[in-house]
CSV table of C-alpha atoms and ligand atoms in Angstrom, one decimal:
chain,number,residue,atom,x,y,z
A,1,UNK,CA,181.5,103.3,271.3
A,2,UNK,CA,181.0,102.0,267.8
A,3,UNK,CA,177.4,101.7,266.5
A,4,UNK,CA,175.6,98.4,266.6
A,5,UNK,CA,173.6,97.3,263.6
A,6,UNK,CA,170.5,95.2,262.9
A,7,UNK,CA,170.2,94.3,259.2
A,8,UNK,CA,167.1,92.5,257.8
A,9,UNK,CA,167.7,90.6,254.6
A,10,UNK,CA,164.2,90.1,253.1
A,11,UNK,CA,165.7,87.9,250.2
A,12,UNK,CA,163.3,87.2,247.3
A,13,UNK,CA,160.2,87.7,249.3
A,14,UNK,CA,157.5,90.3,249.5
A,15,UNK,CA,155.2,92.4,247.3
A,16,UNK,CA,154.0,95.9,247.5
A,17,UNK,CA,151.3,95.1,250.0
A,18,UNK,CA,153.2,92.7,252.2
A,19,UNK,CA,156.3,94.9,252.3
A,20,UNK,CA,154.2,97.9,253.5
A,21,UNK,CA,152.5,95.8,256.2
A,22,UNK,CA,155.8,94.3,257.3
A,23,UNK,CA,157.5,97.6,257.5
A,24,UNK,CA,154.6,99.2,259.4
A,25,UNK,CA,154.5,96.4,261.9
A,26,UNK,CA,158.2,96.7,262.5
A,27,UNK,CA,157.9,100.4,262.8
A,28,UNK,CA,155.1,100.3,265.3
A,29,UNK,CA,156.9,97.5,267.3
A,30,UNK,CA,160.2,99.5,267.6
A,31,UNK,CA,158.8,103.0,267.9
A,32,UNK,CA,161.4,105.6,267.6
A,33,UNK,CA,164.7,103.9,267.1
A,34,UNK,CA,167.2,103.8,269.9
A,35,UNK,CA,170.2,106.0,269.2
A,36,UNK,CA,172.6,103.0,270.0
A,37,UNK,CA,171.4,100.7,267.3
A,38,UNK,CA,171.0,101.4,263.6
A,39,UNK,CA,168.5,99.4,261.4
A,40,UNK,CA,168.9,98.5,257.8
A,41,UNK,CA,166.3,96.7,255.7
A,42,UNK,CA,167.2,95.1,252.5
A,43,UNK,CA,164.2,94.3,250.3
A,44,UNK,CA,164.5,92.8,246.8
A,45,UNK,CA,165.6,95.2,244.0
A,46,UNK,CA,162.2,96.1,242.6
A,47,UNK,CA,161.0,97.3,246.0
A,48,UNK,CA,163.9,99.7,246.8
A,49,UNK,CA,161.9,102.7,245.6
A,50,UNK,CA,158.9,101.7,247.7
A,51,UNK,CA,161.1,101.3,250.7
A,52,UNK,CA,162.7,104.7,250.1
A,53,UNK,CA,159.2,106.2,250.6
A,54,UNK,CA,158.4,104.0,253.6
A,55,UNK,CA,161.6,104.7,255.6
A,56,UNK,CA,161.4,108.5,255.1
A,57,UNK,CA,161.7,110.3,258.5
A,58,UNK,CA,162.0,107.1,260.4
A,59,UNK,CA,165.8,106.8,260.7
A,60,UNK,CA,165.6,103.2,259.2
A,61,UNK,CA,168.1,102.8,256.4
A,62,UNK,CA,167.9,100.8,253.2
A,63,UNK,CA,170.3,98.2,251.7
A,64,UNK,CA,170.4,96.1,248.6
A,65,UNK,CA,171.1,92.4,248.6
A,66,UNK,CA,173.6,92.5,245.7
A,67,UNK,CA,175.3,94.8,243.2
A,68,UNK,CA,177.5,94.6,240.2
A,69,UNK,CA,181.2,94.8,240.4
A,70,UNK,CA,181.0,97.5,237.7
A,71,UNK,CA,179.8,101.0,238.0
A,72,UNK,CA,178.3,101.2,234.5
A,73,UNK,CA,178.4,99.6,231.1
A,74,UNK,CA,177.1,96.8,229.0
A,75,UNK,CA,176.2,94.3,231.8
A,76,UNK,CA,172.7,93.2,230.9
A,77,UNK,CA,170.7,92.3,234.0
A,78,UNK,CA,173.1,93.8,236.5
A,79,UNK,CA,172.5,96.7,238.9
A,80,UNK,CA,175.2,99.3,239.5
A,81,UNK,CA,176.0,100.3,243.0
A,82,UNK,CA,175.6,103.9,241.7
A,83,UNK,CA,172.0,103.2,240.9
A,84,UNK,CA,171.4,101.8,244.3
A,85,UNK,CA,172.9,104.9,245.9
A,86,UNK,CA,170.6,107.0,243.8
A,87,UNK,CA,167.6,105.0,245.1
A,88,UNK,CA,168.5,105.8,248.7
A,89,UNK,CA,170.6,102.7,249.6
A,90,UNK,CA,173.4,103.2,252.0
A,91,UNK,CA,174.4,99.5,252.1
A,92,UNK,CA,174.8,96.5,250.1
A,93,UNK,CA,175.1,92.8,251.1
A,94,UNK,CA,178.1,91.3,249.3
A,95,UNK,CA,179.1,87.6,249.0
A,96,UNK,CA,176.0,86.2,250.7
A,97,UNK,CA,176.2,82.4,250.8
A,98,UNK,CA,173.1,82.0,248.7
A,99,UNK,CA,174.9,83.8,245.9
A,100,UNK,CA,178.0,81.7,246.4
A,101,UNK,CA,175.9,78.5,246.2
A,102,UNK,CA,173.5,79.4,243.5
A,103,UNK,CA,175.3,82.0,241.4
A,104,UNK,CA,178.7,80.6,241.8
A,105,UNK,CA,180.2,83.8,243.2
A,106,UNK,CA,183.7,83.5,244.5
A,107,UNK,CA,186.1,85.4,246.8
A,108,UNK,CA,187.6,87.6,244.0
A,109,UNK,CA,184.2,88.8,242.7
A,110,UNK,CA,183.3,89.6,246.3
A,111,UNK,CA,186.3,91.8,246.6
A,112,UNK,CA,185.6,93.5,243.3
A,113,UNK,CA,182.0,94.1,244.3
A,114,UNK,CA,183.0,95.5,247.7
A,115,UNK,CA,185.4,97.9,246.0
A,116,UNK,CA,182.7,99.1,243.5
A,117,UNK,CA,180.2,99.6,246.3
A,118,UNK,CA,182.7,101.7,248.2
A,119,UNK,CA,183.5,103.7,245.1
A,120,UNK,CA,179.8,104.4,244.7
A,121,UNK,CA,179.5,105.6,248.3
A,122,UNK,CA,177.8,102.5,249.7
A,123,UNK,CA,178.8,100.5,252.8
A,124,UNK,CA,179.4,96.8,251.8
A,125,UNK,CA,178.2,94.2,254.2
A,126,UNK,CA,180.8,91.6,253.5
A,127,UNK,CA,179.6,88.0,254.2
A,128,UNK,CA,182.1,85.3,255.1
A,129,UNK,CA,181.5,81.8,256.4
A,130,UNK,CA,182.4,78.2,256.2
A,131,UNK,CA,180.4,75.2,255.1
A,132,UNK,CA,179.6,72.3,257.5
A,133,UNK,CA,182.2,70.2,255.7
A,134,UNK,CA,184.9,72.8,256.1
A,135,UNK,CA,184.1,73.2,259.8
A,136,UNK,CA,184.1,69.4,260.3
A,137,UNK,CA,187.4,69.1,258.5
A,138,UNK,CA,188.9,71.8,260.8
A,139,UNK,CA,189.3,74.3,258.0
A,140,UNK,CA,187.1,77.1,259.3
A,141,UNK,CA,190.0,79.6,259.9
A,142,UNK,CA,191.6,78.7,256.6
A,143,UNK,CA,188.4,79.5,254.8
A,144,UNK,CA,187.5,82.7,256.7
A,145,UNK,CA,191.0,84.0,256.4
A,146,UNK,CA,191.0,83.3,252.7
A,147,UNK,CA,187.6,85.0,252.2
A,148,UNK,CA,188.7,88.1,254.2
A,149,UNK,CA,192.1,88.4,252.6
A,150,UNK,CA,190.6,88.1,249.1
A,151,UNK,CA,188.2,91.0,249.8
A,152,UNK,CA,190.7,93.2,251.7
A,153,UNK,CA,193.1,92.6,248.9
A,154,UNK,CA,190.9,95.0,246.9
A,155,UNK,CA,189.8,97.4,249.5
A,156,UNK,CA,191.8,99.6,251.9
A,157,UNK,CA,191.1,99.4,255.5
A,158,UNK,CA,192.1,102.7,256.9
A,159,UNK,CA,189.3,105.0,255.7
A,160,UNK,CA,186.7,102.8,254.0
A,161,UNK,CA,183.5,102.1,255.6
A,162,UNK,CA,182.8,98.4,255.6
A,163,UNK,CA,180.9,95.9,257.7
A,164,UNK,CA,181.8,92.2,258.0
A,165,UNK,CA,179.2,89.6,258.7
A,166,UNK,CA,180.2,86.1,259.9
A,167,UNK,CA,177.6,83.9,258.4
A,168,UNK,CA,178.4,80.2,258.8
A,169,UNK,CA,176.8,78.5,255.8
A,170,UNK,CA,175.5,75.7,257.8
A,171,UNK,CA,173.5,78.1,260.0
A,172,UNK,CA,171.9,80.1,257.2
A,173,UNK,CA,168.2,79.4,257.0
A,174,UNK,CA,168.6,76.1,258.7
A,175,UNK,CA,167.1,77.1,262.1
A,176,UNK,CA,170.3,75.9,263.7
A,177,UNK,CA,172.3,78.9,264.9
A,178,UNK,CA,176.0,78.7,265.8
A,179,UNK,CA,176.6,78.5,269.6
A,180,UNK,CA,177.5,81.8,271.3
A,181,UNK,CA,180.9,80.3,271.9
A,182,UNK,CA,181.5,79.5,268.2
A,183,UNK,CA,180.3,82.9,267.3
A,184,UNK,CA,182.6,84.7,269.7
A,185,UNK,CA,185.6,82.6,268.6
A,186,UNK,CA,185.1,83.2,264.9
A,187,UNK,CA,184.4,87.0,265.4
A,188,UNK,CA,187.6,87.2,267.5
A,189,UNK,CA,189.5,85.4,264.7
A,190,UNK,CA,188.1,87.7,262.0
A,191,UNK,CA,189.0,90.8,264.1
A,192,UNK,CA,192.5,89.5,264.7
A,193,UNK,CA,193.0,88.7,261.0
A,194,UNK,CA,192.0,92.3,260.0
A,195,UNK,CA,194.2,93.5,262.9
A,196,UNK,CA,197.2,92.1,261.1
A,197,UNK,CA,196.5,94.7,258.4
A,198,UNK,CA,195.4,97.6,260.5
A,199,UNK,CA,195.1,97.3,264.3
A,200,UNK,CA,193.1,100.5,264.8
A,201,UNK,CA,190.7,99.7,262.0
A,202,UNK,CA,190.1,96.1,263.4
A,203,UNK,CA,189.1,97.6,266.8
A,204,UNK,CA,186.4,99.8,265.3
A,205,UNK,CA,185.3,97.3,262.6
A,206,UNK,CA,181.7,96.3,262.9
A,207,UNK,CA,181.3,92.5,262.8
A,208,UNK,CA,177.7,91.1,262.5
A,209,UNK,CA,176.6,87.6,263.2
A,210,UNK,CA,174.0,86.0,260.8
A,211,UNK,CA,172.6,82.5,260.8
A,212,UNK,CA,169.2,81.5,262.3
A,213,UNK,CA,169.1,84.4,264.8
A,214,UNK,CA,165.6,84.5,266.3
A,215,UNK,CA,163.9,86.1,269.3
A,216,UNK,CA,164.8,83.2,271.5
A,217,UNK,CA,168.5,83.2,270.9
A,218,UNK,CA,169.2,86.8,270.1
A,219,UNK,CA,170.3,87.9,273.5
A,220,UNK,CA,172.8,85.2,274.0
A,221,UNK,CA,174.3,85.5,270.5
A,222,UNK,CA,174.4,89.3,270.3
A,223,UNK,CA,175.9,89.8,273.7
A,224,UNK,CA,179.2,88.1,272.8
A,225,UNK,CA,181.9,90.7,273.1
A,226,UNK,CA,183.0,90.7,269.5
A,227,UNK,CA,179.5,90.8,268.1
A,228,UNK,CA,178.3,94.2,267.0
A,229,UNK,CA,174.9,93.3,265.7
A,230,UNK,CA,173.1,90.8,263.5
A,231,UNK,CA,172.2,90.1,259.9
A,232,UNK,CA,168.8,88.5,260.0
A,233,UNK,CA,167.1,86.4,257.3
A,234,UNK,CA,164.0,84.4,258.0
A,235,UNK,CA,163.2,86.2,261.3
A,236,UNK,CA,163.4,89.5,259.4
A,237,UNK,CA,160.1,88.5,257.7
A,238,UNK,CA,158.3,88.2,260.9
A,239,UNK,CA,157.7,91.6,262.5
A,240,UNK,CA,157.4,90.4,266.1
A,241,UNK,CA,160.5,88.2,265.8
A,242,UNK,CA,162.5,91.1,264.2
A,243,UNK,CA,161.3,93.6,266.8
A,244,UNK,CA,162.2,91.3,269.6
A,245,UNK,CA,165.7,90.8,268.1
A,246,UNK,CA,166.1,94.6,267.8
A,247,UNK,CA,165.0,95.1,271.4
A,248,UNK,CA,167.5,92.4,272.6
A,249,UNK,CA,170.3,94.2,270.7
A,250,UNK,CA,169.3,97.6,272.2
A,251,UNK,CA,169.5,96.0,275.7
A,252,UNK,CA,172.9,94.4,274.9
A,253,UNK,CA,174.2,97.8,273.7
A,254,UNK,CA,172.9,99.8,276.6
A,255,UNK,CA,174.6,97.3,279.0
A,256,UNK,CA,177.8,97.7,277.1
A,257,UNK,CA,177.6,101.4,277.3
A,258,UNK,CA,176.8,101.3,281.0
A,259,UNK,CA,180.0,99.2,281.5
A,260,UNK,CA,181.9,101.6,279.3
A,261,UNK,CA,182.8,98.7,277.0
B,1,LIG,C1,170.8,85.4,255.9
B,1,LIG,O1,170.2,85.1,254.9
B,1,LIG,O2,171.7,86.3,255.8
B,1,LIG,C2,170.4,84.8,257.1
B,1,LIG,C3,171.2,85.0,258.2
B,1,LIG,O3,169.4,83.9,257.1
B,1,LIG,P1,168.7,83.3,258.4
B,1,LIG,O4,168.6,84.3,259.5
B,1,LIG,O5,167.4,82.8,257.9
B,1,LIG,O6,169.6,82.1,258.8
């Protein structure tokens, strides 16, 4: 069975003291990690080195929230995925809706960033999602398909390690999660779209859901059959919420394993 993932996006929050406290509270809440679920924490850039020290020996992995689409060069203010790799990152979030909204990032840039991340040995977590207006206009599949196609136009499916995250923009940070039915339908759509390129790859592709996941809705969202874990924002900053989501995902995964799914 493929691995399930819980990714915490700490966004532009934290400081040295608060990060250590949050990490230690998560760590003591989860205890030893269950083998079925991998955990990735994504602090802001300046704290990656701190996080590298904190996670040592715990099995928790580190990701960045963004990276350049270039590996090196005269790109003032940018961070190369090679640098992230050297700082212990295994993952990088690419195409997050907040970067699309506030930094004007587009589908093509997302594809180039994903390719650079892969070239540097990182696993990109590729975020796709529609706005409320696009959903209301019945354009969700057009938008998701366009975003996926743009990214997979740059990257190869067969052997590259990549995670896709369905993050409807209307559900990010709003407290209003998509319904489990919507999540399942869009995950199935994304898997089928990738399947048109490579059916085997699509089957083993990890697709995370992100958008106002919290302890109270985690089990119902994460138990949808095409959901392989979660990308968590606000609730990742609250240790007891995040630990409860982690435990819900462990239970979901164990149940799937028991059913041989
Ligand atoms: C996110 O920022 O990726 C996210 C899912 O945020 P939230 O959980 O707060 O909706």
